[in-house]
PDB file of C-alpha atoms in Angstrom:
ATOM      1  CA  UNK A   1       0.000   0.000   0.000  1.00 62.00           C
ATOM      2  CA  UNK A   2       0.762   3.577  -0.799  1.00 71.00           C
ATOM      3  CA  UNK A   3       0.418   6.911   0.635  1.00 69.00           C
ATOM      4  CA  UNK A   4      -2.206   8.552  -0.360  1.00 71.00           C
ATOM      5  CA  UNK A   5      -1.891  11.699  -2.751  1.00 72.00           C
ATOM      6  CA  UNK A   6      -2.276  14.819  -1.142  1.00 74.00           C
ATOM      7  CA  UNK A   7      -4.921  17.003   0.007  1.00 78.00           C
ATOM      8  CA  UNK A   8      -4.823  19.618  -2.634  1.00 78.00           C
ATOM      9  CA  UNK A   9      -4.906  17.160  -5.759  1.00 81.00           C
ATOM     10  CA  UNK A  10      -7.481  15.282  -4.152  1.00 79.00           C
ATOM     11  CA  UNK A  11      -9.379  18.876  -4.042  1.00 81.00           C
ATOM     12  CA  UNK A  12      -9.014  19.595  -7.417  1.00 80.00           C
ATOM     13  CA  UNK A  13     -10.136  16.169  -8.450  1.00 79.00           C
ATOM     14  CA  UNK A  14     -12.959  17.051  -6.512  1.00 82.00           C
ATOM     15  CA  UNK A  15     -13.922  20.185  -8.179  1.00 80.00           C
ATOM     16  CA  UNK A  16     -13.498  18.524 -11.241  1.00 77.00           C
ATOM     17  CA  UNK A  17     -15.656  15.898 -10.541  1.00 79.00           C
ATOM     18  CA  UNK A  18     -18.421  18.468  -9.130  1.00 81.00           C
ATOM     19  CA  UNK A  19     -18.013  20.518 -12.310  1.00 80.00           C
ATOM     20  CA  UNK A  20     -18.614  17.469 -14.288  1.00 78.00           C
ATOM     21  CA  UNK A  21     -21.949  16.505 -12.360  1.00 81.00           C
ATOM     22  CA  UNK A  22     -22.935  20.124 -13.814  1.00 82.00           C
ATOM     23  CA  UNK A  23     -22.088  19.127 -16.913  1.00 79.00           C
ATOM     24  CA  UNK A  24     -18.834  20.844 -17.388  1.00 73.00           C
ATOM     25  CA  UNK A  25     -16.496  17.623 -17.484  1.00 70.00           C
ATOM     26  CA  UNK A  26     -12.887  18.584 -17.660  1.00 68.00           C
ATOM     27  CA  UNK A  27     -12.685  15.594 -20.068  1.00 66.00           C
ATOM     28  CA  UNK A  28     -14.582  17.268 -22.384  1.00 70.00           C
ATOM     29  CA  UNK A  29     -12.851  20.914 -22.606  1.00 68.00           C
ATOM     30  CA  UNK A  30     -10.726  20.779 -25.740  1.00 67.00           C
ATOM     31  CA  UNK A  31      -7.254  21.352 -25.017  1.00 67.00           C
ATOM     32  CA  UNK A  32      -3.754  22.489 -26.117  1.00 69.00           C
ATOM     33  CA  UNK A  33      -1.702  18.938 -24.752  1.00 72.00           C
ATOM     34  CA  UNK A  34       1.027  17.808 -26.743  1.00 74.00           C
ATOM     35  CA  UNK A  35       1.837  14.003 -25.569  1.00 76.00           C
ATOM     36  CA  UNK A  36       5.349  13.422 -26.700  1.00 76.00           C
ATOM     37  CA  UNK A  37       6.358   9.600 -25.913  1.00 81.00           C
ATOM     38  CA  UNK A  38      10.320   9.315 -25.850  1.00 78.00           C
ATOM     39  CA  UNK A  39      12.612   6.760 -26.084  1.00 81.00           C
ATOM     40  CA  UNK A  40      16.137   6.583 -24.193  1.00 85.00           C
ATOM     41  CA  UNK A  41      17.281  10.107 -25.162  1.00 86.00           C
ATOM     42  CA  UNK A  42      20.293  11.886 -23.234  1.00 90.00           C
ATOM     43  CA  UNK A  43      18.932  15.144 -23.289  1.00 89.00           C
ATOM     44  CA  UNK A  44      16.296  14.915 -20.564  1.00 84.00           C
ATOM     45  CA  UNK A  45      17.307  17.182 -18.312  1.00 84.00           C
ATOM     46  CA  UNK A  46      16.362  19.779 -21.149  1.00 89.00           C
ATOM     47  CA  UNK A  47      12.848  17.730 -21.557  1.00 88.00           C
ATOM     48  CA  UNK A  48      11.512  17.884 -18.313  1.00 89.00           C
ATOM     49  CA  UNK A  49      12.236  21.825 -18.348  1.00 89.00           C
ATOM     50  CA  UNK A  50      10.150  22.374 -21.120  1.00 89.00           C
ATOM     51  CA  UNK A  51       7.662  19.498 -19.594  1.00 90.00           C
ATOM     52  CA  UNK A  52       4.454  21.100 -17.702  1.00 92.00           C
ATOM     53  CA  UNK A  53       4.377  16.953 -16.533  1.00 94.00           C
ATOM     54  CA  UNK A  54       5.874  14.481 -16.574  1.00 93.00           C
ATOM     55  CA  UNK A  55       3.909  10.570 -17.078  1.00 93.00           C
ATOM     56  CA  UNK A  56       6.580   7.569 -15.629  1.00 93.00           C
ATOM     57  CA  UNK A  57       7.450   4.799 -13.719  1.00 93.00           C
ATOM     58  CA  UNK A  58       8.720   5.325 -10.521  1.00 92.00           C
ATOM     59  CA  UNK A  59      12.544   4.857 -11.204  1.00 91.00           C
ATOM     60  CA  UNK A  60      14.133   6.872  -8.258  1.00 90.00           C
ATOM     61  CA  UNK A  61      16.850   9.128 -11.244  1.00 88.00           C
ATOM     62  CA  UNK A  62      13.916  10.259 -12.755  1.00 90.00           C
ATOM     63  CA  UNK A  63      12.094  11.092  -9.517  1.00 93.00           C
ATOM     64  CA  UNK A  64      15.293  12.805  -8.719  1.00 91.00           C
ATOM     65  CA  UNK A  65      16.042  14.815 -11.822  1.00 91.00           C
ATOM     66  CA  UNK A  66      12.286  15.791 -12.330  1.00 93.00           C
ATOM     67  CA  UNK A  67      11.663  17.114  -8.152  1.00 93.00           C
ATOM     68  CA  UNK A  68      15.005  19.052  -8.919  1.00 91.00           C
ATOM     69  CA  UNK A  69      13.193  21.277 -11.999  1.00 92.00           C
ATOM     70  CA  UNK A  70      10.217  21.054 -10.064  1.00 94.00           C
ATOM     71  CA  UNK A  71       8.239  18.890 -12.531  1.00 95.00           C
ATOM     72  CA  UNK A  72       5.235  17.593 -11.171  1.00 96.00           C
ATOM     73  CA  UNK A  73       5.036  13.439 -11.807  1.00 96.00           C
ATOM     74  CA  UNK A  74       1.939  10.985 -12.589  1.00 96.00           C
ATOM     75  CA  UNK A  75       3.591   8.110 -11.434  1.00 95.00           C
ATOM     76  CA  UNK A  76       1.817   5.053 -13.656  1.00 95.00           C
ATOM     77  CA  UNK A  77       3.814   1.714 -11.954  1.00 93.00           C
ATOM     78  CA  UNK A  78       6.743   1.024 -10.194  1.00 93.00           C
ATOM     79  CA  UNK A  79       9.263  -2.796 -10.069  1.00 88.00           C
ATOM     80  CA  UNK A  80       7.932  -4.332  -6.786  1.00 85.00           C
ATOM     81  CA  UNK A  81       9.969  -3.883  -3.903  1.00 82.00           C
ATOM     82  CA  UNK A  82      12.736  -1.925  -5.147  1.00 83.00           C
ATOM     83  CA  UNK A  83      10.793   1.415  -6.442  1.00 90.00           C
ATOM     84  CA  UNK A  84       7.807   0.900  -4.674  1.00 86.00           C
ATOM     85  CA  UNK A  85       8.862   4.044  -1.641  1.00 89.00           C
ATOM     86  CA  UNK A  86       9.998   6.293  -4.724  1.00 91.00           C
ATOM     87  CA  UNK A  87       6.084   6.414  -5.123  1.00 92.00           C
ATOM     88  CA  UNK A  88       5.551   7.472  -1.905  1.00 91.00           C
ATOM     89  CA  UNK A  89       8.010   9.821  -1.984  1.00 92.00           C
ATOM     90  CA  UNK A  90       5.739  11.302  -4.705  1.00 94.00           C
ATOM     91  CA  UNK A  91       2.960  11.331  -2.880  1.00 93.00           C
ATOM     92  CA  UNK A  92       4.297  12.327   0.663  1.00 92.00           C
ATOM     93  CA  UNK A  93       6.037  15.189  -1.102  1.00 92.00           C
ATOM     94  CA  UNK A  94       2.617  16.347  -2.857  1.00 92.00           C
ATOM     95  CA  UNK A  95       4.082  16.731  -6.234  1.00 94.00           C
ATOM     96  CA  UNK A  96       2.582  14.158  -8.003  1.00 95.00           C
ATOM     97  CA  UNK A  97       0.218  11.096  -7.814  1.00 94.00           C
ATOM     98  CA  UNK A  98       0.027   7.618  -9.031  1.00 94.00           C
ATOM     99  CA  UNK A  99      -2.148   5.052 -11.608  1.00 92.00           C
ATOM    100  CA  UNK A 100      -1.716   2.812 -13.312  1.00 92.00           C
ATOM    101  CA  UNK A 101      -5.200   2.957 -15.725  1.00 91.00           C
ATOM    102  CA  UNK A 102      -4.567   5.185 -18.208  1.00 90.00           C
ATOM    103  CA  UNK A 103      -8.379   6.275 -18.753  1.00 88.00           C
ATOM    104  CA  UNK A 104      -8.028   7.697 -15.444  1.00 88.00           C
ATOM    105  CA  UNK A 105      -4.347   9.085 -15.501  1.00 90.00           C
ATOM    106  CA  UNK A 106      -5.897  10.984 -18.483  1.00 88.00           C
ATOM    107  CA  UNK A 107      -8.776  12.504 -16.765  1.00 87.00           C
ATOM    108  CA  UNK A 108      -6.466  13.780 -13.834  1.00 90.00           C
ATOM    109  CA  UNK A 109      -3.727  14.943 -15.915  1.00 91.00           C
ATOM    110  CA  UNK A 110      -6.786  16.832 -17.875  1.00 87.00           C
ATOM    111  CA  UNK A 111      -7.534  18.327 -14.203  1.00 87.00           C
ATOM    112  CA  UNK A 112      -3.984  19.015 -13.602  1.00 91.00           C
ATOM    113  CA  UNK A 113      -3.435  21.304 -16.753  1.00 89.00           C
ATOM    114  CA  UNK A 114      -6.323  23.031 -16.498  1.00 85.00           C
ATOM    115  CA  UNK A 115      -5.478  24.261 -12.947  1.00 88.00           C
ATOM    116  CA  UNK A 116      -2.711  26.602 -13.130  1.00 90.00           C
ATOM    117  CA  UNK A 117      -2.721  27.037  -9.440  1.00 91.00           C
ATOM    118  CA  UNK A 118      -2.403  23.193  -8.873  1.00 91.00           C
ATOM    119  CA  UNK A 119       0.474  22.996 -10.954  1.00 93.00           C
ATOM    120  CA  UNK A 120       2.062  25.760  -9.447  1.00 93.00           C
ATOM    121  CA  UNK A 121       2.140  24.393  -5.984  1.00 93.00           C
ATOM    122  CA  UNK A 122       3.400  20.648  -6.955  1.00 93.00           C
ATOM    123  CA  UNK A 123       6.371  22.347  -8.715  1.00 94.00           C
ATOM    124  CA  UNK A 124       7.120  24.309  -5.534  1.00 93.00           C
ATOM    125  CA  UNK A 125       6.449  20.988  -3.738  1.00 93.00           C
ATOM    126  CA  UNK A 126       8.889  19.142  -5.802  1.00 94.00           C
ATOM    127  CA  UNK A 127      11.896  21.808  -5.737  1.00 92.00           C
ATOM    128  CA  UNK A 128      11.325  21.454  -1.901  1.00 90.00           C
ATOM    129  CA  UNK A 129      12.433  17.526  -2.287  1.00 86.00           C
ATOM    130  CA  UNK A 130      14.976  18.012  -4.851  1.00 81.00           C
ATOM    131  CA  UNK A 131      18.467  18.558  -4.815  1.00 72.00           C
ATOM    132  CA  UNK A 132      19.734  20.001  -8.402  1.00 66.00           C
ATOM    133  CA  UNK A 133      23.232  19.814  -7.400  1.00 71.00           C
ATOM    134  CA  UNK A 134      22.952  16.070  -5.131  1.00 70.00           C
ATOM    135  CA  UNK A 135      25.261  14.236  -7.787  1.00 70.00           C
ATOM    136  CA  UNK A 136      27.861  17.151  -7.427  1.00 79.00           C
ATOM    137  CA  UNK A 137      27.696  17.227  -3.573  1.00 78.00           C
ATOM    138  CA  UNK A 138      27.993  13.197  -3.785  1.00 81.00           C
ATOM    139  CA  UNK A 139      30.754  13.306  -5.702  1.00 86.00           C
ATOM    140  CA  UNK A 140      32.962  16.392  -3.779  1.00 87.00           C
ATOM    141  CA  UNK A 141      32.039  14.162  -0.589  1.00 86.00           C
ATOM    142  CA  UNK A 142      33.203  11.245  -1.674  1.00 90.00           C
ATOM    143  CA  UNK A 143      36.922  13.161  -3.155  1.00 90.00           C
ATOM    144  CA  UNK A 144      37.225  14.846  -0.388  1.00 87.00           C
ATOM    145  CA  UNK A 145      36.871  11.276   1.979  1.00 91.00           C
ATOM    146  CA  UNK A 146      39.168   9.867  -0.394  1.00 91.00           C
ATOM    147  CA  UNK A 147      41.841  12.835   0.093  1.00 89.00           C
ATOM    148  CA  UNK A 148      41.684  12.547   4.036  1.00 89.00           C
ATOM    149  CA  UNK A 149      42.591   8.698   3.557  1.00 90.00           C
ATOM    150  CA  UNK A 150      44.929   9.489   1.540  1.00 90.00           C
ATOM    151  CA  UNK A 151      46.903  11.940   3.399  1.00 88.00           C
ATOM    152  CA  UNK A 152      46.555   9.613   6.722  1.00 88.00           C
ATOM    153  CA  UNK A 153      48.140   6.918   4.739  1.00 89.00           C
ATOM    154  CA  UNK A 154      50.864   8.986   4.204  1.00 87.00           C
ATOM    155  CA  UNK A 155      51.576   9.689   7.971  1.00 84.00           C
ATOM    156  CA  UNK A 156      51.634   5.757   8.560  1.00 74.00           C
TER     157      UNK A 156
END
């Protein structure tokens, strides 16, 4: 079991669903959505940017590189056990939710992009948990460990 998605998507889903019992289904507003399925590209980064959201599995470097450009996430299925917290992460963090039937991903992505607001505040929510510069900091940690061996080693 998962978290649950958070408070303010669930309240958009729910004015979207009392709109729709007055007959103005979000579903049925034409829209502007460009769906753009990619393969393995190494460009990403430059993707998600343009992105408004992003539609994935839960692998945790994609989590991770779209929270750090504050790109909201519809997670759609994870690999048991091993990815299965990088959807709660997503959800705890309010920056995204998860599905895995597409008829209804559709219909809350539909909400998503029609709520400016919404989108605003999941991209704010997902800067909070990334960390642009994680793979950097990683790295300088682990030279600078390295060094201090180093240099002990030399005193021996």
């Amino acid at each position: 079991a998962h978290a649950s998605r958070s408070r303010r998507i669930q309240a958009a889903l729910d004015r979207a669903a009392a709109k729709a019992a007055k007959g103005r289904d979000v579903a049925e507003v034409p829209g502007n959505v460009d769906v753009i399925p990619m393969g393995f590209v190494t460009n990403m980064a430059e993707y998600m940017v343009a992105a408004d959201v992003l539609v994935s599995k839960a692998g945790p470097g994609t989590i991770a590189e779209a929270a750090a450009v504050g790109l909201p996430i519809m997670v759609t299925s994870h690999l048991p056990g091993q990815e299965a917290g990088n959807v709660d992460i997503v959800l705890d963090g309010g920056f995204g939710d998860y599905c895995e039937d597409p008829e209804t991903i559709a219909l809350e992505l539909a909400c998503w992009l029609q709520d400016s607001q919404l989108l605003d505040v999941m991209s704010r929510k997902a800067q909070t948990v990334g960390h642009p510069h994680a793979a950097e900091e990683i790295a300088q940690d682990i030279g600078d460990s390295t060094h201090e061996v180093m240099e002990k080693n030399k005193k021996k």
